[in-house]
Coordinates of C-alpha atoms in Angstrom, one line a residue:
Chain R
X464 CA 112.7 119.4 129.4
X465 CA 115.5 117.0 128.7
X466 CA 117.3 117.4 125.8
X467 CA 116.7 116.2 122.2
X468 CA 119.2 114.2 120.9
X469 CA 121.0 115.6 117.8
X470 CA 122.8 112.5 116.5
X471 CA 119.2 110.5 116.2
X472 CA 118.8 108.7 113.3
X473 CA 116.3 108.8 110.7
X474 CA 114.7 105.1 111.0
X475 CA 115.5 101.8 112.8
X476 CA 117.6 99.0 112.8
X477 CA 115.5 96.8 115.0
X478 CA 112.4 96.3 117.2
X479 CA 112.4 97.5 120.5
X480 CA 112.4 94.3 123.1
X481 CA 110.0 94.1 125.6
X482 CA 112.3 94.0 128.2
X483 CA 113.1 97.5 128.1
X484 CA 116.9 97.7 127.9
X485 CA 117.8 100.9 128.2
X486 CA 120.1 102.2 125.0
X487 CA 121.4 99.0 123.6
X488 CA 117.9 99.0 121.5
X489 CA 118.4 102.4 120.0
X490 CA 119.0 101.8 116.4
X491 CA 122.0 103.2 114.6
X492 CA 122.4 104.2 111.5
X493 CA 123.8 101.8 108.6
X494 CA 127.7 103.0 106.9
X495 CA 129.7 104.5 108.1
X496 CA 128.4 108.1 109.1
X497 CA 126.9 107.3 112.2
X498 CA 127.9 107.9 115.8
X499 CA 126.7 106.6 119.1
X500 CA 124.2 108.7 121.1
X501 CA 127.0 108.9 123.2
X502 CA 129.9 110.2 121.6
X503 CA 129.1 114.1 121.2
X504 CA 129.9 113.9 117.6
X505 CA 128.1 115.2 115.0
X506 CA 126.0 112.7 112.4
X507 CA 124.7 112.3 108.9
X508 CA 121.5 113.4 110.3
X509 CA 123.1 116.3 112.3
X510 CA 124.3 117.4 108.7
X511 CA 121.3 116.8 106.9
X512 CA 118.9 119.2 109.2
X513 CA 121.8 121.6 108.8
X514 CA 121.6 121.6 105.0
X515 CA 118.8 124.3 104.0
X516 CA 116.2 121.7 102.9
X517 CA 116.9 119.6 106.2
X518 CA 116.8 122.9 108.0
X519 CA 113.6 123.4 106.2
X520 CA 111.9 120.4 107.3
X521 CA 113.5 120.5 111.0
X522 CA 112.6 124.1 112.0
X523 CA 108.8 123.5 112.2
X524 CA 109.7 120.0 114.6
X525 CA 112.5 122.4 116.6
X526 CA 109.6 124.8 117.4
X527 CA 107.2 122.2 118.6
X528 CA 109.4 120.6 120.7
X529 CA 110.5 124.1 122.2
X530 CA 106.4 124.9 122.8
X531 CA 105.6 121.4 124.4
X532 CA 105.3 122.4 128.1
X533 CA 107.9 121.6 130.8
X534 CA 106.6 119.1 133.3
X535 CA 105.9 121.3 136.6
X536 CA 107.1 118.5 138.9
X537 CA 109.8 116.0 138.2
X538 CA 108.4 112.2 138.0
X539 CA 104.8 113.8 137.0
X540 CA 103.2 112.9 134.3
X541 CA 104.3 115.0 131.5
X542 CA 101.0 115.5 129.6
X543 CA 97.6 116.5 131.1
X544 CA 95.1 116.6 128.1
X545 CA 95.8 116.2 124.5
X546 CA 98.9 117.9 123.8
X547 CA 101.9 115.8 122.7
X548 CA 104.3 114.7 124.8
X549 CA 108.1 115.3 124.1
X550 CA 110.4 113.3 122.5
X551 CA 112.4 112.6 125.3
X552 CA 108.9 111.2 127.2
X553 CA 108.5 107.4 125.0
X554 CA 106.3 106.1 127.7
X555 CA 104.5 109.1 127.3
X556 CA 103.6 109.8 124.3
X557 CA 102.8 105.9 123.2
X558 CA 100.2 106.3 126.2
X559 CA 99.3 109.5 124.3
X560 CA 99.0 107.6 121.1
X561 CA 96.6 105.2 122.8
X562 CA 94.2 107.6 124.6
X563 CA 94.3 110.4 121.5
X564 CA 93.4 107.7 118.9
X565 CA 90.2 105.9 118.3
X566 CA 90.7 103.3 115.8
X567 CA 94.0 101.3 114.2
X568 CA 94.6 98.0 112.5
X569 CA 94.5 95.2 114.1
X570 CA 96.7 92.6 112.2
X571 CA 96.5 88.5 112.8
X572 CA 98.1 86.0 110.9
X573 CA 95.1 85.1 108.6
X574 CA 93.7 80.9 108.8
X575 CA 92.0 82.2 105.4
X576 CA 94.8 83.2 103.9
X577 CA 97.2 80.5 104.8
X578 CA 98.9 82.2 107.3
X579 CA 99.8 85.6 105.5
X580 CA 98.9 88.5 107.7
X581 CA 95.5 89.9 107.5
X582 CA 95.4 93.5 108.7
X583 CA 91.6 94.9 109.7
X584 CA 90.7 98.5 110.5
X585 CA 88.7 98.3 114.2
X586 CA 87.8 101.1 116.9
X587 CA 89.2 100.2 120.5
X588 CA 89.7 102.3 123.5
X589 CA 92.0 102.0 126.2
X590 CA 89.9 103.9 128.7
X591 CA 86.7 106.0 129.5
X592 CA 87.9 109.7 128.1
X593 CA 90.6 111.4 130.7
X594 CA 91.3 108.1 132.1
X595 CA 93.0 106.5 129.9
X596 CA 94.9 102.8 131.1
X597 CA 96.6 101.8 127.9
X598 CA 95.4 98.1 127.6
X599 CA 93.4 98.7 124.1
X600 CA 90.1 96.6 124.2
X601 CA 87.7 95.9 121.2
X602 CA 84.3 94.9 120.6
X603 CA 85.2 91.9 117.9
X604 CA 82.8 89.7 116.1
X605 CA 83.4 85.9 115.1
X606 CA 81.7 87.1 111.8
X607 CA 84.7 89.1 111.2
X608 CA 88.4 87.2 109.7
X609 CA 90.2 89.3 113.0
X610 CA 88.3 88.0 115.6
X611 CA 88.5 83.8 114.2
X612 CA 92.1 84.5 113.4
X613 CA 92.8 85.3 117.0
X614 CA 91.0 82.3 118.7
X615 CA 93.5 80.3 116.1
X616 CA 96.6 82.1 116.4
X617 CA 97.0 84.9 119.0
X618 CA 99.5 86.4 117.8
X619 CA 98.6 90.0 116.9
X620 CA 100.0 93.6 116.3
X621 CA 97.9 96.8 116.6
X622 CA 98.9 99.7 115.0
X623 CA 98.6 103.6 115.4
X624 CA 99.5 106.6 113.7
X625 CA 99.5 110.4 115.0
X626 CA 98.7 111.4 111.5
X627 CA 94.9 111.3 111.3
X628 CA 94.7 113.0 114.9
X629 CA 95.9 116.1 112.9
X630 CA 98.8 117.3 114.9
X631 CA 101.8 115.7 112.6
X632 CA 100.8 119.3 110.6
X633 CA 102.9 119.1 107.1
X634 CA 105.3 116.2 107.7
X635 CA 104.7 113.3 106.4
X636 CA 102.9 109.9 107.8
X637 CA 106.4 108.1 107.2
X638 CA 108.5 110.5 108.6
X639 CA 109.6 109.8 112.2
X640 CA 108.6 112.6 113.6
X641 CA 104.6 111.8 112.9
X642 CA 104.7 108.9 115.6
X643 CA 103.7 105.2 115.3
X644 CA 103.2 103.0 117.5
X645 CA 102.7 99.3 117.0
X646 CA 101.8 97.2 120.5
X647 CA 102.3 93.5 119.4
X648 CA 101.3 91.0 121.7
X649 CA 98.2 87.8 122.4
X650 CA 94.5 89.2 121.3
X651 CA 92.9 87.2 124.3
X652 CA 88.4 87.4 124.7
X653 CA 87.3 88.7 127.8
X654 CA 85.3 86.6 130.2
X655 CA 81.7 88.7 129.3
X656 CA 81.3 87.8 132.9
X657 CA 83.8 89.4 134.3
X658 CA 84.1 92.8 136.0
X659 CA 86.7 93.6 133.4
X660 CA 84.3 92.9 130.5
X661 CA 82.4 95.4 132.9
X662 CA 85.4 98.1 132.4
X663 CA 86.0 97.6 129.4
X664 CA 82.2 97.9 127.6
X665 CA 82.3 101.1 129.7
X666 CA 85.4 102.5 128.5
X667 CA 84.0 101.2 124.6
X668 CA 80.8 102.4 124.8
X669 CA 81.9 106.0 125.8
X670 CA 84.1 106.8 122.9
X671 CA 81.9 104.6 120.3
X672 CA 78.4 105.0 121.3
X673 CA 76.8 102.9 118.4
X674 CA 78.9 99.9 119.3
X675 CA 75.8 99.3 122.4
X676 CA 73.5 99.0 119.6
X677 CA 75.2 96.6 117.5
X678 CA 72.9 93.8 116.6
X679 CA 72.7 91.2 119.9
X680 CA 73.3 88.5 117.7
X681 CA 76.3 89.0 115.9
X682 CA 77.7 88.2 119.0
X683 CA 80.5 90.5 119.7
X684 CA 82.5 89.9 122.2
X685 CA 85.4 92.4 124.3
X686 CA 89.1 91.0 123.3
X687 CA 92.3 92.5 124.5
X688 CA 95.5 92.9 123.7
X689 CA 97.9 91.8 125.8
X690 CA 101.0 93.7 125.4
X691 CA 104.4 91.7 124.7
X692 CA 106.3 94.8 122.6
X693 CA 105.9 98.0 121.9
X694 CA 107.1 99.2 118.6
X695 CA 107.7 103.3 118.7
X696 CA 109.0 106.0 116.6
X697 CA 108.6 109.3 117.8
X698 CA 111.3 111.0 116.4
X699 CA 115.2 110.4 114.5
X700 CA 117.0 107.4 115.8
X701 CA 114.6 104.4 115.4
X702 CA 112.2 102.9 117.9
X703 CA 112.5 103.7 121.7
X704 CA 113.3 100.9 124.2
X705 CA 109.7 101.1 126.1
X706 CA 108.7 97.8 128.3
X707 CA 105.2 97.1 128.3
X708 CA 105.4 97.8 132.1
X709 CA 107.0 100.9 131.4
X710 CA 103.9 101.5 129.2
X711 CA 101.3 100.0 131.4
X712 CA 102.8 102.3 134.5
X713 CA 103.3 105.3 133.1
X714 CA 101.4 107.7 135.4
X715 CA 99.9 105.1 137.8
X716 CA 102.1 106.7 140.8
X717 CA 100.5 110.0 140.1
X718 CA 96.9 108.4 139.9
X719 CA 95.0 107.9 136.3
X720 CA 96.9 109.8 133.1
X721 CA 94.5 112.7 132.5
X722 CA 94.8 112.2 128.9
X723 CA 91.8 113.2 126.8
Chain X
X898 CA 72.6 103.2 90.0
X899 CA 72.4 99.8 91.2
X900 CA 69.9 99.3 94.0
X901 CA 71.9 98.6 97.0
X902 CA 70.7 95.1 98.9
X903 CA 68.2 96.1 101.8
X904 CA 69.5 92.2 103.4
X905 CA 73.3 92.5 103.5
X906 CA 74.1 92.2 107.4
X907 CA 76.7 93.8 109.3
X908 CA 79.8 91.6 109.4
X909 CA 82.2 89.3 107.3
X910 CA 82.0 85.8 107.8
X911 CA 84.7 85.2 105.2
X912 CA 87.5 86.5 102.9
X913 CA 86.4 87.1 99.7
X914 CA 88.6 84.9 97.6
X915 CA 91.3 86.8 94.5
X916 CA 89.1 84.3 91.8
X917 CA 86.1 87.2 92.3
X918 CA 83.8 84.3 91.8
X919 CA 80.6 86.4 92.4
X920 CA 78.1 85.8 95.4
X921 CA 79.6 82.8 97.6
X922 CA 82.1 85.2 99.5
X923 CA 79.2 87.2 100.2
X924 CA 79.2 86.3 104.1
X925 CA 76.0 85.2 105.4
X926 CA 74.6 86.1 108.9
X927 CA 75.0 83.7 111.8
X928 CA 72.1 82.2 113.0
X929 CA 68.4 81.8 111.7
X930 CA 67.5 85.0 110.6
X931 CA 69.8 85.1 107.6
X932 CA 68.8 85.0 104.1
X933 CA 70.4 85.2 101.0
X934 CA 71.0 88.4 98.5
X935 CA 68.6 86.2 96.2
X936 CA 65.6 85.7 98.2
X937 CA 63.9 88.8 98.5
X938 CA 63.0 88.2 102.1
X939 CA 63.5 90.8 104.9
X940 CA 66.8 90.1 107.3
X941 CA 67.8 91.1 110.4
X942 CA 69.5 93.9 109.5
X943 CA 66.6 95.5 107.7
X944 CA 64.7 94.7 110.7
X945 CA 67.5 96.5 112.3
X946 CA 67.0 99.5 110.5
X947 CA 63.7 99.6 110.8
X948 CA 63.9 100.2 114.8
X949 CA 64.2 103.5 115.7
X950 CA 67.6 103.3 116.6
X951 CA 68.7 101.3 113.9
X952 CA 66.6 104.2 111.2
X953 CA 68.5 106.8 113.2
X954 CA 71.6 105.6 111.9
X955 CA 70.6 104.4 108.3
X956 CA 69.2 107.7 107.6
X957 CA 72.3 109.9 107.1
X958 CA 73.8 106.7 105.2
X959 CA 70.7 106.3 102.9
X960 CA 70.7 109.9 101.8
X961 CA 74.5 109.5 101.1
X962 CA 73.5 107.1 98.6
X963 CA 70.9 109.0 97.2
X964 CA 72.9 112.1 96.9
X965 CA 75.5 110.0 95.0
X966 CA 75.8 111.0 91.5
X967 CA 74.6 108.4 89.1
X968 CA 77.2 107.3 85.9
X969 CA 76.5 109.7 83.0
X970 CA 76.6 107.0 80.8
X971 CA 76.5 103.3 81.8
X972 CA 80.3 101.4 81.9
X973 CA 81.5 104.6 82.4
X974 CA 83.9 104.9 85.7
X975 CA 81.5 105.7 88.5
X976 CA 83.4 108.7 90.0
X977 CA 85.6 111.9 88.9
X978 CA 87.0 113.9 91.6
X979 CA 86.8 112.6 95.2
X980 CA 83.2 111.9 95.9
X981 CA 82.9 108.4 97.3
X982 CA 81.5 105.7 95.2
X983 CA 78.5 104.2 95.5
X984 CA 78.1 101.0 97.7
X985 CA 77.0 99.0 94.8
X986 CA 80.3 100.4 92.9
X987 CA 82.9 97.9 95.0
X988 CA 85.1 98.0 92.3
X989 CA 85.2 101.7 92.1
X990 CA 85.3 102.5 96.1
X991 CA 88.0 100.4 96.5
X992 CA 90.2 102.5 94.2
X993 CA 89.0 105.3 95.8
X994 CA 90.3 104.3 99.0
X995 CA 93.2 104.1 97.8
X996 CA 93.4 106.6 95.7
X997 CA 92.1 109.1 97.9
X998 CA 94.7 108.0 101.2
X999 CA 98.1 108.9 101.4
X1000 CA 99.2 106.3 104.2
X1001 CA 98.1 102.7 105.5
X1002 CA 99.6 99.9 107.4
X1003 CA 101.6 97.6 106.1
X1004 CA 101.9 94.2 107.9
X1005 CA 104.6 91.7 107.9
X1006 CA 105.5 88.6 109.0
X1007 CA 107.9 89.4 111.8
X1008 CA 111.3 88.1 111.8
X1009 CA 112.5 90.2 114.8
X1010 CA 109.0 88.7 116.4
X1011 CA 109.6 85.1 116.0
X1012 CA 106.7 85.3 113.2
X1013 CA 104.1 87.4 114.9
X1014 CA 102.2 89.9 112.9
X1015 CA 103.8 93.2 112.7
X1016 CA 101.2 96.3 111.5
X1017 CA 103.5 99.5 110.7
X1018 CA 102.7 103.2 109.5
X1019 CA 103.8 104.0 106.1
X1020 CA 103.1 105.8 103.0
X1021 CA 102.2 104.9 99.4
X1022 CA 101.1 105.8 96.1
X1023 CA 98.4 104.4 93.5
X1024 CA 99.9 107.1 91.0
X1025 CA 100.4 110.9 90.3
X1026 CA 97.2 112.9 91.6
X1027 CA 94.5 112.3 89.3
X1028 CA 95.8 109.3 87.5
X1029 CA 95.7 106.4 90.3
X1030 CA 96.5 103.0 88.5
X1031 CA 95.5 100.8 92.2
X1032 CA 98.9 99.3 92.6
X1033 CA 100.3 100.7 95.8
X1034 CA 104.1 101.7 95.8
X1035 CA 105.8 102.3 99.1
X1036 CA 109.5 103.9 99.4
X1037 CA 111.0 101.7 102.2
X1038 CA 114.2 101.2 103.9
X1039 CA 115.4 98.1 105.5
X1040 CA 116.7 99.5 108.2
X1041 CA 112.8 99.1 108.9
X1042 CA 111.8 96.4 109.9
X1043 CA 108.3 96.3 107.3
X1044 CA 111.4 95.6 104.5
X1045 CA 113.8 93.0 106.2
X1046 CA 110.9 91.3 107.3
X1047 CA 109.2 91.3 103.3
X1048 CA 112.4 90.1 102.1
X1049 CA 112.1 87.6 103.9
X1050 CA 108.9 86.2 103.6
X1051 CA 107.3 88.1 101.2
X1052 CA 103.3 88.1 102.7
X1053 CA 102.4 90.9 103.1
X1054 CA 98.7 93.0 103.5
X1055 CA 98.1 96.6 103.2
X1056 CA 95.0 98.4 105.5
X1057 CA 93.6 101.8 104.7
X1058 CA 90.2 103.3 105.8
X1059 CA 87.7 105.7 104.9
X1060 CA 87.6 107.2 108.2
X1061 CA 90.8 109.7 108.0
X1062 CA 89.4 110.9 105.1
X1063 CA 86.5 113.2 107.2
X1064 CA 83.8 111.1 105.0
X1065 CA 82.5 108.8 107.3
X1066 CA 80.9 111.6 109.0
X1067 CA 79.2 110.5 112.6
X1068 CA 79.4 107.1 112.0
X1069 CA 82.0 104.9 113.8
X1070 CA 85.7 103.8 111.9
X1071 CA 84.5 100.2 112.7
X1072 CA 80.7 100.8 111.4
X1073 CA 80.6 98.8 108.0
X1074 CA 79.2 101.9 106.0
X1075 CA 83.0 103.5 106.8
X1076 CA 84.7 101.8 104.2
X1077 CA 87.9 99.7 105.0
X1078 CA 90.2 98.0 102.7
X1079 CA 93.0 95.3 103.1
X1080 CA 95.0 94.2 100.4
X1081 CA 96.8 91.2 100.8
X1082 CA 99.6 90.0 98.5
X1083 CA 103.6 90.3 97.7
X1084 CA 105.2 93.0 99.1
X1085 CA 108.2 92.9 96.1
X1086 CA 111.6 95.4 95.7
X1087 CA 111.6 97.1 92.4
X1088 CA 114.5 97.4 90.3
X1089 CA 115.4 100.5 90.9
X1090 CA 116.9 101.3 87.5
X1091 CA 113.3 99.8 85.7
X1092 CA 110.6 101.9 83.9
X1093 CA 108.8 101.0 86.5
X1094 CA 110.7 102.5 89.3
X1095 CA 110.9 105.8 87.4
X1096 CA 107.3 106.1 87.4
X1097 CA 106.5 104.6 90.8
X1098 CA 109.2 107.4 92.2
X1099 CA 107.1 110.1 89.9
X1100 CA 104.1 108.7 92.1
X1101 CA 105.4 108.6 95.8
X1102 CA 107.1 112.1 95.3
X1103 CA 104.1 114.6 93.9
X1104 CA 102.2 113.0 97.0
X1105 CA 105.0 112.6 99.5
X1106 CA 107.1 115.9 98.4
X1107 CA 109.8 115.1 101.2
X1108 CA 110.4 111.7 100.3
X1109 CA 112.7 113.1 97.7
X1110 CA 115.4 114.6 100.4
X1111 CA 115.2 111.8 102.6
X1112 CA 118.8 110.6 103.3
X1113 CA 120.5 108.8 100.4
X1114 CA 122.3 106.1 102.9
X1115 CA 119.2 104.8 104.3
X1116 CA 119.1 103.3 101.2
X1117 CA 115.7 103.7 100.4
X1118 CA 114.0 101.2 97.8
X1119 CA 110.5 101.5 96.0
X1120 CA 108.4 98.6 96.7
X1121 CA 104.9 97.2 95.3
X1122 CA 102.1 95.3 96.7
X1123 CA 101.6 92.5 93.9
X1124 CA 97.7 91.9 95.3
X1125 CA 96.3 88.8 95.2
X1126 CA 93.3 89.2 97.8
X1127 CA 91.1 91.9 98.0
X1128 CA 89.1 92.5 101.4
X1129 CA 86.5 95.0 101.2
X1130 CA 84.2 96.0 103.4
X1131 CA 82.0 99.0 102.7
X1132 CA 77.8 98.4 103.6
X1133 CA 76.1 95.7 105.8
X1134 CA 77.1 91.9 104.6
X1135 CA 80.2 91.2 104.7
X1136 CA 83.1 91.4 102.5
X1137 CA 82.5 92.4 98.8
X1138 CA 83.9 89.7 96.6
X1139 CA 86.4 91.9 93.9
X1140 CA 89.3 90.1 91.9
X1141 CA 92.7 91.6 91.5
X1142 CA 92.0 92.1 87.9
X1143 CA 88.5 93.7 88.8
X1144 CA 90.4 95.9 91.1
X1145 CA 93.3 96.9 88.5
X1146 CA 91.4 97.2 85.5
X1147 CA 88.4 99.3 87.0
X1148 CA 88.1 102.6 84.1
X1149 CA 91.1 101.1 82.5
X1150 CA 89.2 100.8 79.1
X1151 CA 87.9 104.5 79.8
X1152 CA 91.5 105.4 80.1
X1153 CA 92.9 106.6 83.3
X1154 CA 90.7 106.8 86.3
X1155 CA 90.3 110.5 87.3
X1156 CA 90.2 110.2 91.4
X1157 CA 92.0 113.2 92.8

């Protein structure tokens, strides 16, 4: 397992880019207490999970990460079912995110509402169960503001939260150790000709069953989202420099990502 | 209670609008088999549920509703405790939502994102538990992007569903009958030396019991969702038309609204 970095901070500074950067996205931490991941130093947040109500809150998250398993082979995928992913693994674990959650908030900017953003709650699936491929595709309606926002505008963010999959256990949904993701990118409709509109029904259909019996015509349709940025916290130290290739081929080497 | 209406159909053709001008947000069905609250005539939908399939799936929601207590005394706040309002009660379940969640998304106009839509994890409080006053408060930093990005442009909406809640039983997150809200409005600082921050903290702590030792130099700030548009969707037909002031002043004159 690769190390966890002590010095991480508590939230971020900036988005991660899509063009996956290595450290120079890693946020740091505002005054002047902070120190680069690189320096060895200790930080304000090194100091605050040594206090006893930081230690408190950081002993349960220390465990955890010891528990995670150790990947058998380097360059394998790290998870195989639906235990988290370390910290160190980013790709991982939004990939985790994806396949572990069935619904999220799919968020437009709203013709309605001049412009504001309109957030909806939808179901998606990125996969038929254990194979998960990360693209999240819905089964949208016209009927619905999401789906006529995006044919206007497609510019569109999905969000995810570990929380309500029940392993974040008593930390709370803000705190960066109960990971988020946010993929933000173009909500696109699927050709309902396509082989792809093929895929995806199959890989809907399996984890929401009722969505085949949906009334015929309300006319839903498959969208997509296609990925521009990926937004994650995981952990201390702000969002993680992920690429949406990084994302997309996480595990493709090694075959489909056995997630559950 | 009020008799719920058999011809509401399954999807949102609009926004209902912050003036809560009664029925003509109530979306309408695409197509020729629509017909309107007033008429009396069978829809689709009923159709719908008359299939086999469709009865299948109304049952369990039909005897939710029937199982529902009724008001002991009429103007009297629907609910005490956690039980889910009634569909008729839109008022009512929508400040149960938010009473009864601890965490939503909040989404932005993106600065870092050129504009885009940006959904992110966070938590929030309607009030201490058992006294909920609607108004979600957030405790935010801006080395997040969710706060840079509301000082900025100020649009904001906040999404929360029923579905983490363990309520919506079988039935699918994006299933009408699973209740989802979105509140769209001004995502504002508080003064943190106002009245009002005192008792917005008092709120976000007793639910969020570690916000309290988060690190002082993230600089932390309580914000508020001033809500102008109310999106609720909770039963076949669309979008329930609620007003701010419907929304905020629901069991006001009974004094405080007992959710848990």
């Amino acid at each position: 397992m690769q190390p966890i970095h002590p010095d991480r901070v508590f939230c971020s500074s900036s988005l991660s880019s899509a063009t996956g950067n290595g450290l120079q996205n890693v946020a740091v931490e505002q005054g002047s207490e902070s120190h680069s991941r690189t320096t060895g130093q200790p930080s304000h947040t090194e100091r605050i999970m040594r206090s006893p109500a930081g230690l408190a809150a950081a002993l349960p998250l220390l465990l955890l990460a010891l528990l995670l398993p150790a990947p058998a082979v380097a360059g394998r995928p790290l998870v195989a079912g639906n235990r988290k992913p370390a910290p160190s693994e980013a790709a991982a674990t939004a990939r985790w995110l994806a396949a572990q959650n069935t619904w999220g908030v799919l968020s437009t900017i709203s013709s309605d509402l001049s412009g504001a953003p309109f957030g909806n709650v939808v179901s998606y699936s990125d996969g038929v169960p254990g194979e998960s491929h990360g693209i999240p595709y819905f089964y949208l309606t016209t009927l619905d503001p999401t789906a006529r926002d995006a044919l206007e505008d497609e510019r569109t963010s999905f969000t995810l939260s570990e929380f309500p999959l029940g392993t974040c256990g008593k930390v709370d949904p803000e705190n960066p150790t109960c990971a988020k993701l946010t993929l933000t990118g173009k909500l696109k409709m699927v050709d309902h000709k396509s082989p792809e509109a093929d895929l995806a029904k199959t890989a809907l259909f399996s984890k929401h069953p009722e969505m085949e019996g949906w009334p015929k015509n309300h006319h839903f349709e498959i969208f997509k989202l296609e990925i521009e940025n990926i937004f994650l916290i995981d952990w201390f130290g702000g969002p993680k420099p992920i690429s949406p290739s990084q994302y997309l081929e996480y595990g493709r080497d090694q075959g489909s990502v056995m997630f559950l």
